[in-house]
CSV table of C-alpha atoms in Angstrom, one decimal:
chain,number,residue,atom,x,y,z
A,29,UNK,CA,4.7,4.9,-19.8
A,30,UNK,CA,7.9,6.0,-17.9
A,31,UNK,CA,9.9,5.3,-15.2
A,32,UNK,CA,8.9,7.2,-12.0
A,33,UNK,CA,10.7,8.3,-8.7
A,34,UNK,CA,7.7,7.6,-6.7
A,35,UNK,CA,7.0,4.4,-8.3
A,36,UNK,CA,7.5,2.4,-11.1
A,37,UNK,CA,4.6,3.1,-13.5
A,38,UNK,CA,3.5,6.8,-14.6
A,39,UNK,CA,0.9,7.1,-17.3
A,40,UNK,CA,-0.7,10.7,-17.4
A,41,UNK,CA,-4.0,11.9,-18.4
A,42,UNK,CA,-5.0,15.3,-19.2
A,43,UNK,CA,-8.1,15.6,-17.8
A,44,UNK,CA,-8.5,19.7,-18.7
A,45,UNK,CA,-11.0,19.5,-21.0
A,46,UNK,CA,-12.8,15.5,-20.1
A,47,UNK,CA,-15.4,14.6,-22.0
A,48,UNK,CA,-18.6,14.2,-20.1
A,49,UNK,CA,-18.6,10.7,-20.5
A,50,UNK,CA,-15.3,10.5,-19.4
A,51,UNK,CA,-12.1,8.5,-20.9
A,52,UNK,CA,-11.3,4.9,-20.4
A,53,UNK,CA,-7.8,4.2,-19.4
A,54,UNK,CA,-6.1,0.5,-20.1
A,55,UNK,CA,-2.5,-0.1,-18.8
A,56,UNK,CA,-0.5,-3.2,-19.7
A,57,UNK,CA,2.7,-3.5,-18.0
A,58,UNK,CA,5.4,-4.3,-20.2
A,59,UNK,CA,8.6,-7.0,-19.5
A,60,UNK,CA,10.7,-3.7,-18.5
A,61,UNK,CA,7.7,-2.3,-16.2
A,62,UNK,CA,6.9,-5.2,-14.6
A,63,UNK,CA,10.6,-5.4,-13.8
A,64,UNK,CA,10.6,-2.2,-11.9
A,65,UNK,CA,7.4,-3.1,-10.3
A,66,UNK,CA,9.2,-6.1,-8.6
A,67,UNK,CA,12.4,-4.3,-8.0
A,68,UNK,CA,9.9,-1.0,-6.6
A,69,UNK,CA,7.8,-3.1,-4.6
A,70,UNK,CA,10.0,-5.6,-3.3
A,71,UNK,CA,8.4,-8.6,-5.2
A,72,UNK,CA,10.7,-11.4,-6.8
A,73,UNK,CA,8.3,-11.4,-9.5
A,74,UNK,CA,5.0,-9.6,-11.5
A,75,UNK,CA,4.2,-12.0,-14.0
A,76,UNK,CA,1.5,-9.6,-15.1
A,77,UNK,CA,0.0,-6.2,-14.3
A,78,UNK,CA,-3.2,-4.7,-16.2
A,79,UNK,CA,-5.8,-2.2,-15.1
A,80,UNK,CA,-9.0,-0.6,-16.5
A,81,UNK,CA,-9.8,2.5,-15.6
A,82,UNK,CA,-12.4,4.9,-16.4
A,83,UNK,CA,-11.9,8.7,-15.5
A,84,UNK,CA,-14.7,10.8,-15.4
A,85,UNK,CA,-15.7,14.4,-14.4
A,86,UNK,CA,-17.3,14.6,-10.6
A,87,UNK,CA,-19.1,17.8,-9.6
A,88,UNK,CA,-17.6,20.9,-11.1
A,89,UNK,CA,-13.8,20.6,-11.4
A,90,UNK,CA,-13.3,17.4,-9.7
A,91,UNK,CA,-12.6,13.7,-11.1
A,92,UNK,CA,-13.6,10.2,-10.2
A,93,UNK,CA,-11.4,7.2,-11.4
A,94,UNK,CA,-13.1,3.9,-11.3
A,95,UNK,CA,-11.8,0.7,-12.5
A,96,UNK,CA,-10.0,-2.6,-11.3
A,97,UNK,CA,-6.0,-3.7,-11.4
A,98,UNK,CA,-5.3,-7.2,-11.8
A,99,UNK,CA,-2.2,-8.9,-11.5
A,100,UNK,CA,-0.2,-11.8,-11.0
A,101,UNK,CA,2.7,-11.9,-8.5
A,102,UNK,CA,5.5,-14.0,-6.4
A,103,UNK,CA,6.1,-13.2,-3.0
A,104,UNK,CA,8.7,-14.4,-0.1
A,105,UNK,CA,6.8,-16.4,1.9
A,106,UNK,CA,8.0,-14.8,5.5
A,107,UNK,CA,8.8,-17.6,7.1
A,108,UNK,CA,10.6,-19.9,4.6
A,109,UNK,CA,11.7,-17.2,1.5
A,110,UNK,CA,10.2,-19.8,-1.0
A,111,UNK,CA,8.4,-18.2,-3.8
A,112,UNK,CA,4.5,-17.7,-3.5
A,113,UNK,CA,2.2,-17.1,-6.3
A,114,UNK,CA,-0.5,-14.8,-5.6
A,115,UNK,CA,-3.4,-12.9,-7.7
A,116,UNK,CA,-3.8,-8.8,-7.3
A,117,UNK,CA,-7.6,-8.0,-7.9
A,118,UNK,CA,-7.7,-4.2,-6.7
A,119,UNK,CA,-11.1,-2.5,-6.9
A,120,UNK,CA,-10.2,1.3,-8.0
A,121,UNK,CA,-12.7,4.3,-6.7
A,122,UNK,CA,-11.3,7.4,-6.0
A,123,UNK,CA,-11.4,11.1,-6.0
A,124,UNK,CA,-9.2,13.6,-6.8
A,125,UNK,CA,-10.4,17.7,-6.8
A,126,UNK,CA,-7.9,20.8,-7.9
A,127,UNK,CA,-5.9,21.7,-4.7
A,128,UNK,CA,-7.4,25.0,-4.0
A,129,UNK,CA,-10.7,23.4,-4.0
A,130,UNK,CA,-13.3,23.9,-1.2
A,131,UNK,CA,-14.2,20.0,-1.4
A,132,UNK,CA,-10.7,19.2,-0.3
A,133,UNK,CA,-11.0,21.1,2.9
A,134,UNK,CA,-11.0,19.0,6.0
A,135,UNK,CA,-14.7,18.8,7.7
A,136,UNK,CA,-14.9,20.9,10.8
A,137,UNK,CA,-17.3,21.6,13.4
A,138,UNK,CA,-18.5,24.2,15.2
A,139,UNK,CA,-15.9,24.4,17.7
A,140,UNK,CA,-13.2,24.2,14.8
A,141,UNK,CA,-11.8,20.6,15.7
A,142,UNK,CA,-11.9,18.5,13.1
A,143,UNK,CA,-14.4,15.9,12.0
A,144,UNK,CA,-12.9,12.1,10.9
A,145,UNK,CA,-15.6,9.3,10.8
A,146,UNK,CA,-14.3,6.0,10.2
A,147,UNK,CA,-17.2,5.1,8.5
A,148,UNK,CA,-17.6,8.0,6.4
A,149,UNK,CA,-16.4,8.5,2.8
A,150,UNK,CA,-13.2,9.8,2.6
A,151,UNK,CA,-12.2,13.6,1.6
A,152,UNK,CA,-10.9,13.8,-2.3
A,153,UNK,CA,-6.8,13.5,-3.1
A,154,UNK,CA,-5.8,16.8,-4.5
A,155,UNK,CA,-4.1,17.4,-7.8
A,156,UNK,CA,-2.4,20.3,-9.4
A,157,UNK,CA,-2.4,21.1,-13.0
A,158,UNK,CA,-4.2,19.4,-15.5
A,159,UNK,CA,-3.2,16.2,-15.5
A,160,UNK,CA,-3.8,12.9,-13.6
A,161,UNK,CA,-1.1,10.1,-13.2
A,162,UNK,CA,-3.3,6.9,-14.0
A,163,UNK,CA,-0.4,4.8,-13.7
A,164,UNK,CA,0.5,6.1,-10.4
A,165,UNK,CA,-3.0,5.3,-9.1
A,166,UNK,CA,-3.4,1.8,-10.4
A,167,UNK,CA,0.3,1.1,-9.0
A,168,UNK,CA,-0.9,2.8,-5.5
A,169,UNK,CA,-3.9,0.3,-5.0
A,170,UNK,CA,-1.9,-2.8,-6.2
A,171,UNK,CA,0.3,-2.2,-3.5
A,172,UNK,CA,-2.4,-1.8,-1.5
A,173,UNK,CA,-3.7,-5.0,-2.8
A,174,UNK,CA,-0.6,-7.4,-1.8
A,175,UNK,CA,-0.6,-8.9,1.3
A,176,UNK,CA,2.3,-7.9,3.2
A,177,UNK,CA,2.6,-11.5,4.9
A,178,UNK,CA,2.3,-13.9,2.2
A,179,UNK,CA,2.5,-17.7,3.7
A,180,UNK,CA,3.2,-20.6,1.7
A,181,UNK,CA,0.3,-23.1,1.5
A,182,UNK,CA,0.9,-25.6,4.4
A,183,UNK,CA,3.1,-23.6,6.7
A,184,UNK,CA,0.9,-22.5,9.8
A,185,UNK,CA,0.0,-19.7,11.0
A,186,UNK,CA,0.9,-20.8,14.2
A,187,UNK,CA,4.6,-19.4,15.6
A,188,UNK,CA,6.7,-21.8,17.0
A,189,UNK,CA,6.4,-22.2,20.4
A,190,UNK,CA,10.2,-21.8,22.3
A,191,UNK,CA,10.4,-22.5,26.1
A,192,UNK,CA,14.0,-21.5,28.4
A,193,UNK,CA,14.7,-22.9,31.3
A,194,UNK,CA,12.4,-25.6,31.8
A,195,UNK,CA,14.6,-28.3,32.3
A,196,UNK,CA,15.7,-28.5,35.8
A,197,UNK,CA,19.1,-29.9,35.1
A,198,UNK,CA,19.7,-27.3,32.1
A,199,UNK,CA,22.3,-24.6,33.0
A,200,UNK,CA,20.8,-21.7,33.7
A,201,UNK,CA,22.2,-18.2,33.0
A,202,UNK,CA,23.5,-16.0,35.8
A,203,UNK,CA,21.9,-12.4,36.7
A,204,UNK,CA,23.2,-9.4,36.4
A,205,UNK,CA,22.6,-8.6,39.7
A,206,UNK,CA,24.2,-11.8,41.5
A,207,UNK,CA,27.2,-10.2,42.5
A,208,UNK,CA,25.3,-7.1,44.2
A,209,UNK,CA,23.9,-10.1,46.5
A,210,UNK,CA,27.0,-10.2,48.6
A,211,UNK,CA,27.7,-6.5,48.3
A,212,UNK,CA,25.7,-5.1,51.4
A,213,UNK,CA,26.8,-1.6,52.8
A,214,UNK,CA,27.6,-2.1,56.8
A,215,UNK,CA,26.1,0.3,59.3
């Protein structure tokens, strides 16, 4: 594995000539990869990073990748920066057809506007030239896996509650516009 500009892991896969039962992929992040995965994504650590992959062929030139990325992590907690452990458990199921493909056309109907059900599957990524970037894909749903508020156990959810100006005898700040009061155009 290398280092990439688009993330920190980058494991490619020919996937010209897959074998009809496909190829099973397994990444272990390293002491140096896992330090660009912090530094990449922010973290202040990943104690461990793994995924199992299996990439097979789907329809006639397209691929599936199935598989799961588990890691361990620390996080800031966002509201007092102490460090909070957390597990990554990221279900991988994707699809990815050549970019000239018809299957990665956008659905239209018949007035040409375009089709987007939430509920729907979604369209296939597109790739160009024989080769898939497993890493890259099992670093795209661990990211999509971390939550992007960790909290550390016993801090509530709750914000703090600040009220100005309820005190009657408290100062209170003058406006902007108090001095316009007094300036009143004469007929």
């Amino acid at each position: 594995m290398t280092r990439n500009i688009d993330g920190a892991l980058s494991f490619p896969v020919s996937v010209k000539r897959l074998p009809q039962k496909g190829l099973t992929v397994k990444i272990e992040a390293d002491e140096r990869e896992r330090i660009a995965l912090r530094d990449f994504h922010e973290l202040q650590d990943v104690t461990s990073f793994k995924a199992d992959l299996q990439i097979v062929p789907w329809k006639k030139d397209g691929i599936r990748v199935r598989g799961v990325v588990k890691a361990r992590i620390v996080q800031s907690c966002v509201v007092t920066s102490d460090p909070v452990d957390a597990v990554v458990n990221a279900e991988v199921d994707t699809l990815f057809v050549p970019e000239n493909s018809k299957l990665a056309r956008l659905p239209l109907d018949e007035n040409g506007e375009l089709i987007i059900s939430a509920d729907g599957p979604d369209i296939p990524e597109t790739f160009s030239g024989d080769t898939l970037d497993a890493g890259a894909i099992a670093e795209e749903f661990f990211e999509l896996a971390i939550d992007p508020y960790p909290r550390k156990e016993g801090v509530s959810d709750t914000p703090i509650e600040v009220v100005f100006g309820d005190d009657e005898t408290a100062e209170k700040p003058v406006s902007p516009f108090a001095g316009l009061e007094d300036w009143k155009q004469k007929p």
